[in-house]
Coordinates of C-alpha atoms in Angstrom, one line a residue:
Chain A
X1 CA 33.9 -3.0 34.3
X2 CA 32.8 -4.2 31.0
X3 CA 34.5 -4.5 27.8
X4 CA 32.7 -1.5 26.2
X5 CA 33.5 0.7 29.2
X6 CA 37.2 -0.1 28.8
X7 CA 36.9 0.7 25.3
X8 CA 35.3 3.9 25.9
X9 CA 37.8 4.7 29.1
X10 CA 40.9 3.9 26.3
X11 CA 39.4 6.2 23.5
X12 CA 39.0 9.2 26.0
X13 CA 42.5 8.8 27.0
X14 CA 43.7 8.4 23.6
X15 CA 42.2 11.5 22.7
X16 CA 43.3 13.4 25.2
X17 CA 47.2 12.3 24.6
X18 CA 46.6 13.1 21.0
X19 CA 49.0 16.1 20.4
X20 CA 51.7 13.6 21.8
X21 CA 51.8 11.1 19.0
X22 CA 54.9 12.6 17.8
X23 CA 54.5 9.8 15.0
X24 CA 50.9 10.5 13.9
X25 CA 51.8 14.4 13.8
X26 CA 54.6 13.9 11.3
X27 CA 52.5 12.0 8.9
X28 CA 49.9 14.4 9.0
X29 CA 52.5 17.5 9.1
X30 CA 54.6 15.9 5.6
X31 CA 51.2 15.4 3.8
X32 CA 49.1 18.9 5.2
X33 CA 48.3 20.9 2.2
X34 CA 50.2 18.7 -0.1
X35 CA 47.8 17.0 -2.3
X36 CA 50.0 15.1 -4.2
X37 CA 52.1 14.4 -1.2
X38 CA 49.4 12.6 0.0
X39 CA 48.3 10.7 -3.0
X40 CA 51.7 9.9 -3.2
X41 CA 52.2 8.6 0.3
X42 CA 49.5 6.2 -0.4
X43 CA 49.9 4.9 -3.8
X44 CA 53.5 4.1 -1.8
X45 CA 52.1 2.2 1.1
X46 CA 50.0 0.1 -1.2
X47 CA 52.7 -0.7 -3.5
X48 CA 54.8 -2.0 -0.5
X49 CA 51.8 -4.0 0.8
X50 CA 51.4 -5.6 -2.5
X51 CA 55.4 -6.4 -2.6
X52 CA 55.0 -7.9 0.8
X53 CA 51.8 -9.9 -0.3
X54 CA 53.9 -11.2 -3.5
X55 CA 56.9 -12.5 -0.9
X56 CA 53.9 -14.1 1.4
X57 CA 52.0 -16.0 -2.2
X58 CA 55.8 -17.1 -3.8
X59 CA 56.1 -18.7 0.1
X60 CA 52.8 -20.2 0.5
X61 CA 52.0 -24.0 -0.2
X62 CA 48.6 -23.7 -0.6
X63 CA 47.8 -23.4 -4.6
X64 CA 44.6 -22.0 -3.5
X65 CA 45.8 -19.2 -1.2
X66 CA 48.2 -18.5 -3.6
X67 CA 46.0 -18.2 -6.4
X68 CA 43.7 -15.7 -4.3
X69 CA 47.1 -13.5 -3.2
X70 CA 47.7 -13.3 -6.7
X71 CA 44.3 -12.2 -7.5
X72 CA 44.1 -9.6 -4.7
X73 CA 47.5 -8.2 -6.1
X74 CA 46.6 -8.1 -9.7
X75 CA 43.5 -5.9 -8.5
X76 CA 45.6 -3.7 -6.4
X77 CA 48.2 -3.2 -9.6
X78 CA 45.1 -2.1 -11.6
X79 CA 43.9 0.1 -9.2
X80 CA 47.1 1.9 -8.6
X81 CA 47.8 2.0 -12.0
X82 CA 44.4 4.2 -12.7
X83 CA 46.0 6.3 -9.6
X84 CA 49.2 7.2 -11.7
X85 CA 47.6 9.3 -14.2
X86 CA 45.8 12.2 -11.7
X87 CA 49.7 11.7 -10.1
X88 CA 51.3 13.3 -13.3
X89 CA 48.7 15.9 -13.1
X90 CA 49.4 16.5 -9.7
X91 CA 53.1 16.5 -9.7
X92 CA 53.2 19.4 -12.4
X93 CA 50.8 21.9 -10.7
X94 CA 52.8 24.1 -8.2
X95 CA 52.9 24.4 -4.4
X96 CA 54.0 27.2 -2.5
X97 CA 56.8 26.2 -0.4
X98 CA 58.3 24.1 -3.3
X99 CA 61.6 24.3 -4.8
X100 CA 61.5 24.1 -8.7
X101 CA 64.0 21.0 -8.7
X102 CA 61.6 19.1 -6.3
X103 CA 58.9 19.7 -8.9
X104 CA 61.4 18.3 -11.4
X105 CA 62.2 15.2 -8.7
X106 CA 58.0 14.5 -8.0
X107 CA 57.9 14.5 -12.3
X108 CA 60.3 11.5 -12.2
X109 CA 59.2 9.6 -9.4
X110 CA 55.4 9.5 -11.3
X111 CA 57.4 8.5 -14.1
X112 CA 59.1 5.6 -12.5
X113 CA 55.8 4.8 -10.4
X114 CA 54.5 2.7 -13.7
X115 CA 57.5 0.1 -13.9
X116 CA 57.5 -0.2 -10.1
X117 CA 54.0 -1.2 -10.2
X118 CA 54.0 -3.4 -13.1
X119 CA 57.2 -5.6 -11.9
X120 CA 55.4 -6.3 -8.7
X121 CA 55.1 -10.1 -9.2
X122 CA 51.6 -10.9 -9.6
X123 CA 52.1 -15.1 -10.2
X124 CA 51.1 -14.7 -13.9
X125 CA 54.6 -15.4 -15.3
X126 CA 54.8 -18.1 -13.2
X127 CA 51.9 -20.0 -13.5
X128 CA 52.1 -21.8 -16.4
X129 CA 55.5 -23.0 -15.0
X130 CA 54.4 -24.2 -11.4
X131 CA 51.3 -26.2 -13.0
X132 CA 52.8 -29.0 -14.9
X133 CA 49.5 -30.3 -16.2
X134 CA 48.1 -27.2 -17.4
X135 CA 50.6 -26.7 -20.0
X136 CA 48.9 -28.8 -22.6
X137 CA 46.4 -26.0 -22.6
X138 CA 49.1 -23.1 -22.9
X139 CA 50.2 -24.5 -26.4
X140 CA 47.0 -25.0 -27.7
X141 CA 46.6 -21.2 -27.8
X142 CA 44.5 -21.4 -30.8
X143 CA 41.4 -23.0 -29.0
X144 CA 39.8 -20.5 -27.3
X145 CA 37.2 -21.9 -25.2
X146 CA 37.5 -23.1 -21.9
X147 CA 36.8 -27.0 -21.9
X148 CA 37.1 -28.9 -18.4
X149 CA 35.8 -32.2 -19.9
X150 CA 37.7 -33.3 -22.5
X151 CA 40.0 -35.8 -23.3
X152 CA 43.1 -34.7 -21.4
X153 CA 41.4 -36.2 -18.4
X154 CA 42.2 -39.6 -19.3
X155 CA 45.9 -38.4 -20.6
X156 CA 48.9 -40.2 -18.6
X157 CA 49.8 -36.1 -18.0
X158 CA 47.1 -36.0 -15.3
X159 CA 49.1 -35.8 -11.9
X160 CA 46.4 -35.3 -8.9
X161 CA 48.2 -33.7 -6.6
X162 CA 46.4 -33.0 -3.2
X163 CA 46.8 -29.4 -3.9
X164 CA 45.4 -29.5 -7.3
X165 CA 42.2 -31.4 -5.8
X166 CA 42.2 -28.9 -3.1
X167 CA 42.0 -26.3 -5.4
X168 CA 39.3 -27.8 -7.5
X169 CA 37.4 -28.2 -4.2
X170 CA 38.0 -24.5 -3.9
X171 CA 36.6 -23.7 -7.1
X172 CA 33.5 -26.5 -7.1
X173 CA 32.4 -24.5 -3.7
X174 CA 32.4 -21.3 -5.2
X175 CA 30.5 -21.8 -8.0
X176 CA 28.1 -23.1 -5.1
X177 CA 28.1 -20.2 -3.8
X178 CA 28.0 -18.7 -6.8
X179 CA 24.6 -20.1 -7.6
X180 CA 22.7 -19.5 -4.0
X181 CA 23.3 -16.0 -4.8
X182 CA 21.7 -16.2 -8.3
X183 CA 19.1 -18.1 -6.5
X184 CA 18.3 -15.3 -4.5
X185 CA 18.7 -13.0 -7.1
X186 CA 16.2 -15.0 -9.3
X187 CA 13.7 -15.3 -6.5
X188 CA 13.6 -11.3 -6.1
X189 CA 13.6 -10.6 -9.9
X190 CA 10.4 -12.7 -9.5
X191 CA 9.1 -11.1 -7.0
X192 CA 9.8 -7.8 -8.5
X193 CA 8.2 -8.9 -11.7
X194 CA 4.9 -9.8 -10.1
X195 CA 4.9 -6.7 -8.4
X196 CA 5.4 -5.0 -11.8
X197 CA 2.8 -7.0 -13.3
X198 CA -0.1 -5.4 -10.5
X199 CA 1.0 -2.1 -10.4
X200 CA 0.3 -2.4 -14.5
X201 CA -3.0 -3.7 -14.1
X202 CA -4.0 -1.1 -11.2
X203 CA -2.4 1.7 -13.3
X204 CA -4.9 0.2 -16.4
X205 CA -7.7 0.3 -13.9
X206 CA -7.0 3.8 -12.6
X207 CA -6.6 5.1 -16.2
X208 CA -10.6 6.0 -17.0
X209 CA -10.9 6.9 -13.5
X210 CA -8.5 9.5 -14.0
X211 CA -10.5 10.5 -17.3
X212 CA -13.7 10.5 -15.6
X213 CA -12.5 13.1 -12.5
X214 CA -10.7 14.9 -15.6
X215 CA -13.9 15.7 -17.2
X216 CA -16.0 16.3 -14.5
X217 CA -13.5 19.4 -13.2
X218 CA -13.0 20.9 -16.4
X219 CA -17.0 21.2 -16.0
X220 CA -16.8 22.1 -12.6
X221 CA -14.2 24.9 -13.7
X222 CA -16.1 26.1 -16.7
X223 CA -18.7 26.7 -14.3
X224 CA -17.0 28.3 -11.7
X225 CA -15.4 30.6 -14.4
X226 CA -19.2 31.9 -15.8
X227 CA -20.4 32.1 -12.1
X228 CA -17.5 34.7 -11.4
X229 CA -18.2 36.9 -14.3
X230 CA -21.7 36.9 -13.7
X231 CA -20.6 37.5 -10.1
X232 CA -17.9 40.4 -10.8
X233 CA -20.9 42.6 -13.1
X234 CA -23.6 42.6 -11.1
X235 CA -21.0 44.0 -7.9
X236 CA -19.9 46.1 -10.5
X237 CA -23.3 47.2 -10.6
X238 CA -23.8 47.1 -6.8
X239 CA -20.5 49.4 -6.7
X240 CA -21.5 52.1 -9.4
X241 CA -20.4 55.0 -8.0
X242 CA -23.4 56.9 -8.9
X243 CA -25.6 54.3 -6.4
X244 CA -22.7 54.8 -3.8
X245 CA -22.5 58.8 -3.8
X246 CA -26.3 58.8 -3.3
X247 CA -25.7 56.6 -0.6
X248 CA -23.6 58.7 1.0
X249 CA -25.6 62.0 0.5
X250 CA -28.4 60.0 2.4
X251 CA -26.4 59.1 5.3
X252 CA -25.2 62.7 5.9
X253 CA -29.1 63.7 5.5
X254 CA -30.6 61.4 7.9
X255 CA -27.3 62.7 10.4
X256 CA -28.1 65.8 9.8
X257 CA -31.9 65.1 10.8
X258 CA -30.4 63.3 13.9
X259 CA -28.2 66.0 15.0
X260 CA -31.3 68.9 14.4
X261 CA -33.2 66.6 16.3
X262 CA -31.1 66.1 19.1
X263 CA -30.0 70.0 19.5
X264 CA -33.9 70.3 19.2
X265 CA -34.4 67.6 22.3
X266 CA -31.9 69.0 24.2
X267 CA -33.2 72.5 24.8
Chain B
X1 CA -40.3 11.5 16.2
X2 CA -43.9 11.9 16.6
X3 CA -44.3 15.2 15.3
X4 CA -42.8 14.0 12.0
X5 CA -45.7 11.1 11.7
X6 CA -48.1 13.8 11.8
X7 CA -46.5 15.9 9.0
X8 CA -46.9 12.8 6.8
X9 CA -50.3 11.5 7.4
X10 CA -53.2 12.5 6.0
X11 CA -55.1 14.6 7.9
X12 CA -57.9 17.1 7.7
X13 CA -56.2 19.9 6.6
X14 CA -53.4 18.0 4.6
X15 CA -54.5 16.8 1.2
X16 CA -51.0 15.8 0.1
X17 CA -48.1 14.1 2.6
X18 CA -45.4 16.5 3.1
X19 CA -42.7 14.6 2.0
X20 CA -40.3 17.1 1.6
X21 CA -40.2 18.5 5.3
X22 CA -40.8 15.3 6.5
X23 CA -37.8 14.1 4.9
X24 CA -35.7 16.7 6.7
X25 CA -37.2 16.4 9.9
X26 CA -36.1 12.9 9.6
X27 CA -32.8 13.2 8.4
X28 CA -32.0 15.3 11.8
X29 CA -33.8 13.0 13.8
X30 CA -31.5 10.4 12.3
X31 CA -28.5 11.9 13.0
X32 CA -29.4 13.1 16.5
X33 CA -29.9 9.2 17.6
X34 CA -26.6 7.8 15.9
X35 CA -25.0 10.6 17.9
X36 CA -26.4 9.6 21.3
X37 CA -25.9 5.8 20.1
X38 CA -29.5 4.6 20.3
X39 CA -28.7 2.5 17.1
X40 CA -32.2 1.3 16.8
X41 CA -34.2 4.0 16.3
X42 CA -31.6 5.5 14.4
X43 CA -32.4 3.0 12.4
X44 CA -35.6 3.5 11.9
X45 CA -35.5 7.0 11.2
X46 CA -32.7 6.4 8.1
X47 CA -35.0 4.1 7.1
X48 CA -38.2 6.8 7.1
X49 CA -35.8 9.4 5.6
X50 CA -34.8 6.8 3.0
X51 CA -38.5 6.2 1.8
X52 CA -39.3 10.3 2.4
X53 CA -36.3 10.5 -0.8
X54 CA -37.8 8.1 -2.7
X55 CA -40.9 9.9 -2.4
X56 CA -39.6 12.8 -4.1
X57 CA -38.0 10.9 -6.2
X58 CA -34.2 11.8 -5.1
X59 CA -32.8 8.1 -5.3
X60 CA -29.3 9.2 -4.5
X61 CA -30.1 10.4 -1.1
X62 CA -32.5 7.6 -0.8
X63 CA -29.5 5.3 -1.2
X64 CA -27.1 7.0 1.2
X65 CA -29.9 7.0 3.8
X66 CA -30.5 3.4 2.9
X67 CA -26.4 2.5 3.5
X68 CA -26.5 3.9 6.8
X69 CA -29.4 2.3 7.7
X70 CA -27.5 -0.8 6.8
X71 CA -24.7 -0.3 8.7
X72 CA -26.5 0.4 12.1
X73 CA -28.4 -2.7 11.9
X74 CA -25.1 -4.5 11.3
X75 CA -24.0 -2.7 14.7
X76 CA -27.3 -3.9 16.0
X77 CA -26.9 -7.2 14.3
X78 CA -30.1 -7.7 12.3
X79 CA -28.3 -9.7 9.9
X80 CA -31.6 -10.4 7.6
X81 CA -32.2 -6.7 7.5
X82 CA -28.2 -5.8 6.7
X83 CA -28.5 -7.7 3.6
X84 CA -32.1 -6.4 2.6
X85 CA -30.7 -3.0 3.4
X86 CA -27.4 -3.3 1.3
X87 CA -29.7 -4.6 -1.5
X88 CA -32.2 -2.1 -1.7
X89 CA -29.5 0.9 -1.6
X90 CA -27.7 -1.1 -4.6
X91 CA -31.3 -1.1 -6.1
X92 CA -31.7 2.9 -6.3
X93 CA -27.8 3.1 -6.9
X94 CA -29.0 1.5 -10.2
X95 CA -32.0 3.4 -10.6
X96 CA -29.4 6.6 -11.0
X97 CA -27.3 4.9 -13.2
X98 CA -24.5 4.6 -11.1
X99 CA -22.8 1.1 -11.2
X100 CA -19.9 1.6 -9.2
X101 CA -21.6 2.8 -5.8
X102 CA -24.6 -0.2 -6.3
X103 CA -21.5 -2.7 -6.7
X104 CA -19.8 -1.0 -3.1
X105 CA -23.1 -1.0 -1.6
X106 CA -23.1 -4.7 -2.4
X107 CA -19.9 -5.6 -1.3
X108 CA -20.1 -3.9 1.8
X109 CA -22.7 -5.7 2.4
X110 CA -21.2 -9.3 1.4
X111 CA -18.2 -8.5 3.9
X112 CA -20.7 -7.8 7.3
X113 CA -22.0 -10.7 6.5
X114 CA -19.0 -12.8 5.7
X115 CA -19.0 -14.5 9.3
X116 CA -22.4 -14.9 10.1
X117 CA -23.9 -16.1 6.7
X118 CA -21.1 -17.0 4.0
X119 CA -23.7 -18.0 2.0
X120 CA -25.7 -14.4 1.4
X121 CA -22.3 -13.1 1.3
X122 CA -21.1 -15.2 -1.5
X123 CA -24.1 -14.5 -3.3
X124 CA -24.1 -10.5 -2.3
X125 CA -20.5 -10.8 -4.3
X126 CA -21.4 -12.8 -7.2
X127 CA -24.7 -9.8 -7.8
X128 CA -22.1 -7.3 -7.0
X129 CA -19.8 -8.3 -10.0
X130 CA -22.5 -8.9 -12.3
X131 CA -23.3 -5.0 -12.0
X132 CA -19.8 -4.2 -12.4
X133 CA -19.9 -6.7 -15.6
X134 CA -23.3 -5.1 -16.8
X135 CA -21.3 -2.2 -17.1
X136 CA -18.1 -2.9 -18.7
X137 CA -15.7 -2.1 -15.1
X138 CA -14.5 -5.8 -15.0
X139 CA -11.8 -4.0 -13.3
X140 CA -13.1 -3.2 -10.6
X141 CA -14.5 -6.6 -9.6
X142 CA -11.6 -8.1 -8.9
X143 CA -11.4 -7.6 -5.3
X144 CA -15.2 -8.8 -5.3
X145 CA -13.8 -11.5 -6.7
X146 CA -11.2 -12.5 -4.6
X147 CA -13.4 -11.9 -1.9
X148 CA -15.9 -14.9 -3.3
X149 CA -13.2 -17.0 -3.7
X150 CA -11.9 -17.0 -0.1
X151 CA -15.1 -17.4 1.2
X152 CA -16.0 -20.2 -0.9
X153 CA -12.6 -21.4 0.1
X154 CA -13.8 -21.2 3.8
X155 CA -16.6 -22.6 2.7
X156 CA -15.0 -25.5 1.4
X157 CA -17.1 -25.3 -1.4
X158 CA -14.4 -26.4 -3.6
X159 CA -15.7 -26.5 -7.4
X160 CA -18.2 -22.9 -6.7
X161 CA -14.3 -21.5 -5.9
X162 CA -13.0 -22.7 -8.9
X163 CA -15.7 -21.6 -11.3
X164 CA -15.6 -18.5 -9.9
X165 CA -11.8 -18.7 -10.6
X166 CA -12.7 -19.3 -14.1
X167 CA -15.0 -16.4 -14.1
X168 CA -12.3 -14.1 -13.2
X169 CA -10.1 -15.2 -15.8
X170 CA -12.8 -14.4 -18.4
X171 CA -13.4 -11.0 -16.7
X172 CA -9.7 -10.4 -16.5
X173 CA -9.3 -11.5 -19.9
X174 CA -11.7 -8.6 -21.1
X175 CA -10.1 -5.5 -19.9
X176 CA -6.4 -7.3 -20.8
X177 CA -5.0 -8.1 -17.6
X178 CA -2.6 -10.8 -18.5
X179 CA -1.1 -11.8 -15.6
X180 CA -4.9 -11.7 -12.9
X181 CA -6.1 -13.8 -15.8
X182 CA -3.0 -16.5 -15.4
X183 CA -2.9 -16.4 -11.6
X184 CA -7.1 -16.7 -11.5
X185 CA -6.2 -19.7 -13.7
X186 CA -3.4 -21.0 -11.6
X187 CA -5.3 -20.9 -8.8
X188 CA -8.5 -22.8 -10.2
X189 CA -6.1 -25.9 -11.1
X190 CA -4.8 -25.7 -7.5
X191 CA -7.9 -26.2 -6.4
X192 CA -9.2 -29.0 -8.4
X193 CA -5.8 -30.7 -7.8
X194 CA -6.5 -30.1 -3.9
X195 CA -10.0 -31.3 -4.0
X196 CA -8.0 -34.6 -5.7
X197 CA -9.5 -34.5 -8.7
X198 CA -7.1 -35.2 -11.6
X199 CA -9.1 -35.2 -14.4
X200 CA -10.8 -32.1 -13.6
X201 CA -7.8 -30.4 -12.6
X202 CA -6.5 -32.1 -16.6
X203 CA -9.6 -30.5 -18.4
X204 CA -9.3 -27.3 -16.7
X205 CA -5.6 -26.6 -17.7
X206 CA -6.3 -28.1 -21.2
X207 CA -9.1 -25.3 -22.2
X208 CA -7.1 -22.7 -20.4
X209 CA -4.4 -23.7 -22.7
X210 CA -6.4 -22.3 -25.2
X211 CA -6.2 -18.7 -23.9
X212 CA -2.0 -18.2 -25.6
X213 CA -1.1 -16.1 -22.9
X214 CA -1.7 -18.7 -20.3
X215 CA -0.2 -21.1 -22.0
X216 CA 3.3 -19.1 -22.3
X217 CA 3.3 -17.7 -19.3
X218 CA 4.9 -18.5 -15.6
X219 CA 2.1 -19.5 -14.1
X220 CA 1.2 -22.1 -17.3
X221 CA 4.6 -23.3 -17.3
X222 CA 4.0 -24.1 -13.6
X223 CA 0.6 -25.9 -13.9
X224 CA 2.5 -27.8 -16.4
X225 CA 5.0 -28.7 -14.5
X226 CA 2.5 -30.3 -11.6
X227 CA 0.3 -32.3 -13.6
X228 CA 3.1 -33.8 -14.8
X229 CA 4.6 -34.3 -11.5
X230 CA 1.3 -35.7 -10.2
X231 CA 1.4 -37.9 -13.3
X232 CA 4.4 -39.3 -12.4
X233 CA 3.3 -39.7 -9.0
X234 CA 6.5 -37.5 -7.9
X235 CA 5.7 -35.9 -4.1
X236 CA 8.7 -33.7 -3.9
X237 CA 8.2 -32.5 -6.9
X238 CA 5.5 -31.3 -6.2
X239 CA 6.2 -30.0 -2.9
X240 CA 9.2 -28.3 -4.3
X241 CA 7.3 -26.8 -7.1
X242 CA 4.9 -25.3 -4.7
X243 CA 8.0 -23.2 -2.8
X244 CA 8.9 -20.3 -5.3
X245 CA 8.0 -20.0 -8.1
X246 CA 4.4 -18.0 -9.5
X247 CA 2.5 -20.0 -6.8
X248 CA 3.8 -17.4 -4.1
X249 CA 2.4 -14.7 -5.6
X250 CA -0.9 -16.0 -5.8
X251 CA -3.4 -15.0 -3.0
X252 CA -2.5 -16.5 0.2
X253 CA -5.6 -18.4 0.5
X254 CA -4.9 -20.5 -2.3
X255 CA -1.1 -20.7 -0.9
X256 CA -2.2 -22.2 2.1
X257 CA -4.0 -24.8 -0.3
X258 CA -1.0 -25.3 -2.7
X259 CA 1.3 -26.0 0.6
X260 CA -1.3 -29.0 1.7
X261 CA -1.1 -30.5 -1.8
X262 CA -0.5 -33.6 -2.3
X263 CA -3.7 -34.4 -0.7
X264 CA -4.9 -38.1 -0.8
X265 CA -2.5 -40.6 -2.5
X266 CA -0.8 -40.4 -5.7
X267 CA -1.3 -44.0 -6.5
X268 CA -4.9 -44.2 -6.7
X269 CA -4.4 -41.5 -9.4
X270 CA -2.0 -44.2 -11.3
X271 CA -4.7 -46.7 -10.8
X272 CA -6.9 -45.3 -12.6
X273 CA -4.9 -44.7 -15.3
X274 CA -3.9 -48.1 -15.7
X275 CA -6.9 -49.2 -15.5
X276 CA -8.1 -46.9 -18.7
X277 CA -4.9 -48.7 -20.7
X278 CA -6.9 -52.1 -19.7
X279 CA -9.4 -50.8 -21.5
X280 CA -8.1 -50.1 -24.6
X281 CA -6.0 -53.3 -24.6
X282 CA -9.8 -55.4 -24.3
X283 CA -11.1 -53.7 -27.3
X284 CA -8.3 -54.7 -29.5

């Protein structure tokens, strides 16, 4: 049997057992109708995850990997914190079902959801501390820009560490990166451009076309419109009732002559 | 068709050819052949029917009869006749006033003839867009144009391609189209620069320089870059100038040309130049 047919085998199975995951059936039973339940639920799980990825980053040797926890944290801390707003308005709706002091408790648990997000450690207290060389930068706060070739190269603080050169390896192939995909984005803006460019130029060239055919059935209408009112009078004409009555009296005359002549025939 | 013949010559009884009938009958008799595929007379009697128009002086008609004619003997592969064909339609195309269906008759033409004679088809083209020019629809003779040039190209005839380049610029440059005017000049360096002719390839760019909008655009900043880098003498420069970059969006004729440069070697170009500093340095 091949792998897709035991995958296939273990989904039907699964689906089958469902109703006895006792543990599935409780999550889904707390949160059910409960919005904010939910919301809540998950702005918890994410908060412990990013407490357990702070523990893994203050235990982790690698600079680089730490740096990159840290980054992923401080994203998940801005994210959550953008969550804590609809929270509040959440918490103070009602739901049926719900005791007024529970309302009271979800109102403080929002509350404290801010401070538990913020004091998740993120590595940005700690940075300047754990880099020893960096720190000539951190006084200097009054020079803004970002220099990486200046004199404090050649300064006796300079301690190359084999993580700090790891970590400028790190950064030396991202910019790499970095600039293949601007490549590739530069070579499709071009592309794009030139396609721009001929689609001008064929628009220009369709431009008195367009003129042309625009003249030519305005004519054609104009004409149309006098051929129909020439048309519509002489039917009009054609229809006058007094041509049509007549037409009718001869009819009945000639079957009258008919009918004499058949009665006529027939004796 | 015979009773047809009759209706048009002079007989006893007829003092004037009955052009008008005859016309008709051989219209149907036309169309009845090229429906049971017996090209050749159908030929013949599109050709009748053409003349029978002209006779009474319907030219329009005369033309379309004339086209069709044309393409059958392409079917039948009469090439002489496809081109005299395709010429005289174009001829009473004109004779209505009608630019644009003289220039397709043309060019249709110029393409069934592109394989067999190159030649009568590059010269079809070059009438064709000196009707459209006549006119004032440069526009619409840039695809006659590009035509030429790949034929020339095929050709080899390298210099005819690149003064027909030119021409397109100058056509291009009439009705405003910026960029077919830069790319028809790109392309004409390309050429001269294939063909290994430096100084050509020099003089060209310099008096397309004096058109501004070449000289700021992509595809000037590009033909900079590669007579420099043939001045230096640099070969993956140039071949790394010829990967991206405006050259790609050129037509894929001349891309197939701008992959092969550098042709020849790049030091008998520095030869030369030295020896011209010789020169100078004898005179002083």
């Amino acid at each position: 049997m091949s792998v897709i047919d035991i995958l296939t085998r273990v989904d039907a199975i699964c689906k089958k057992y469902e109703k006895y995951d006792v543990e599935r059936l409780n999550g889904d039973n707390v949160a059910g109708d409960d919005a904010f339940a939910r919301l809540y639920a998950s702005v918890d799980l994410d908060v412990e995850s990013a407490l357990q990825k702070a523990e893994t980053a203050s235990q982790e040797k690698n600079r680089a990997a730490v740096v990159a926890l840290n980054a992923e944290i401080r994203r998940t801390k801005a994210r959550l914190l953008e969550e804590v707003p609809k929270l509040q308005r959440l918490a103070l709706k009602k739901v049926k079902g719900l005791s007024k002091e529970e309302l009271s408790t979800r109102n403080d648990l929002v509350l404290a959801l801010p401070d538990r997000i913020q004091s998740i450690p993120d590595g940005s207290t700690n940075g300047a501390k754990a880099t020893g060389s960096w720190t000539a930068s951190a006084s200097r706060t009054e020079i803004r820009f970002d220099s990486t070739s200046d004199g404090r190269f050649e300064s006796e603080y300079f301690q190359q560490t084999e993580e700090s050169n790891q970590f400028r390896q790190e950064y030396e192939m991202r910019k790499m990166k970095q600039d293949q995909g601007l490549d590739i984005i530069s070579e499709g803006l071009d592309t794009l451009q030139n396609m721009a460019h001929d689609m001008n130029e064929e628009l220009d060239r369709q431009v008195p076309l367009m003129d042309e055919i625009d003249s030519k059935v305005d004519k054609a209408t104009s004409d149309l419109k006098n051929t129909n009112v020439r048309l519509k009078e002489t039917v009009n004409q054609l229809r006058s009732s007094r041509n049509f009555c007549i037409d009718i009296i001869l009819l009945y005359i000639i079957l009258g002559i008919a009918a004499y002549l058949y009665n006529v025939l027939k004796k | 068709m015979g009773f047809f013949y009759c209706r048009t010559k002079l007989s006893f009884t007829r003092w004037n050819a009955d052009w008008k009938n005859a016309t008709a009958l051989y219209e149907q008799a036309a169309v009845g052949y090229r429906f049971k595929k017996e090209n050749e007379k159908a030929k013949e009697a599109f050709e009748k029917a053409s003349k029978g128009q002209e006779m009474i002086s319907s030219p329009w008609d005369a033309a379309k009869h004339m086209e069709s004619a044309a393409s059958l003997a392409k079917e039948l592969g009469h090439w002489n006749e496809v081109s005299d064909f395709y010429r005289k339609a174009s001829e009473l195309y004109r004779e209505c006033g009608r630019s644009q269906p003289a220039s397709d008759a043309l060019g249709k033409g110029a393409s069934a003839l592109e394989d067999t004679n190159p030649d009568e088809a590059v010269r079809l083209y070059i009438d064709a867009c000196e009707i459209l020019e006549e006119d004032g629809k440069e526009q619409m003779a840039f695809d006659l144009y590009r035509a030429a040039t790949s034929t020339y190209v095929k050709l080899e005839r390298y210099t005819d391609a690149a003064t027909l380049l030119l021409r397109w610029g100058v056509a291009a440059d009439k009705c405003n189209a910026v960029n077919s005017q830069c790319k028809a000049y790109l392309s004409a360096i390309i050429i001269y620069l294939y063909m290994h002719d430096f100084q050509q390839a020099q003089k060209c760019y310099n008096d397309c320089s004096q058109v501004g909008a070449f000289l700021s655009s992509d595809q000037g900043r590009c033909a900079r870059k590669l007579l420099s880098a043939y001045e230096e003498g640099d070969i993956e420069e140039i071949k790394r100038l010829a990967q991206p970059s405006p050259i790609t969006h050129l037509d894929h004729v001349i891309i197939k040309l701008a992959r092969k440069l550098p042709t020849g070697d790049l030091k008998e170009l520095e030869k030369e130049e030295d020896k011209e500093t010789l020169d100078e340095n004898d005179l002083t």
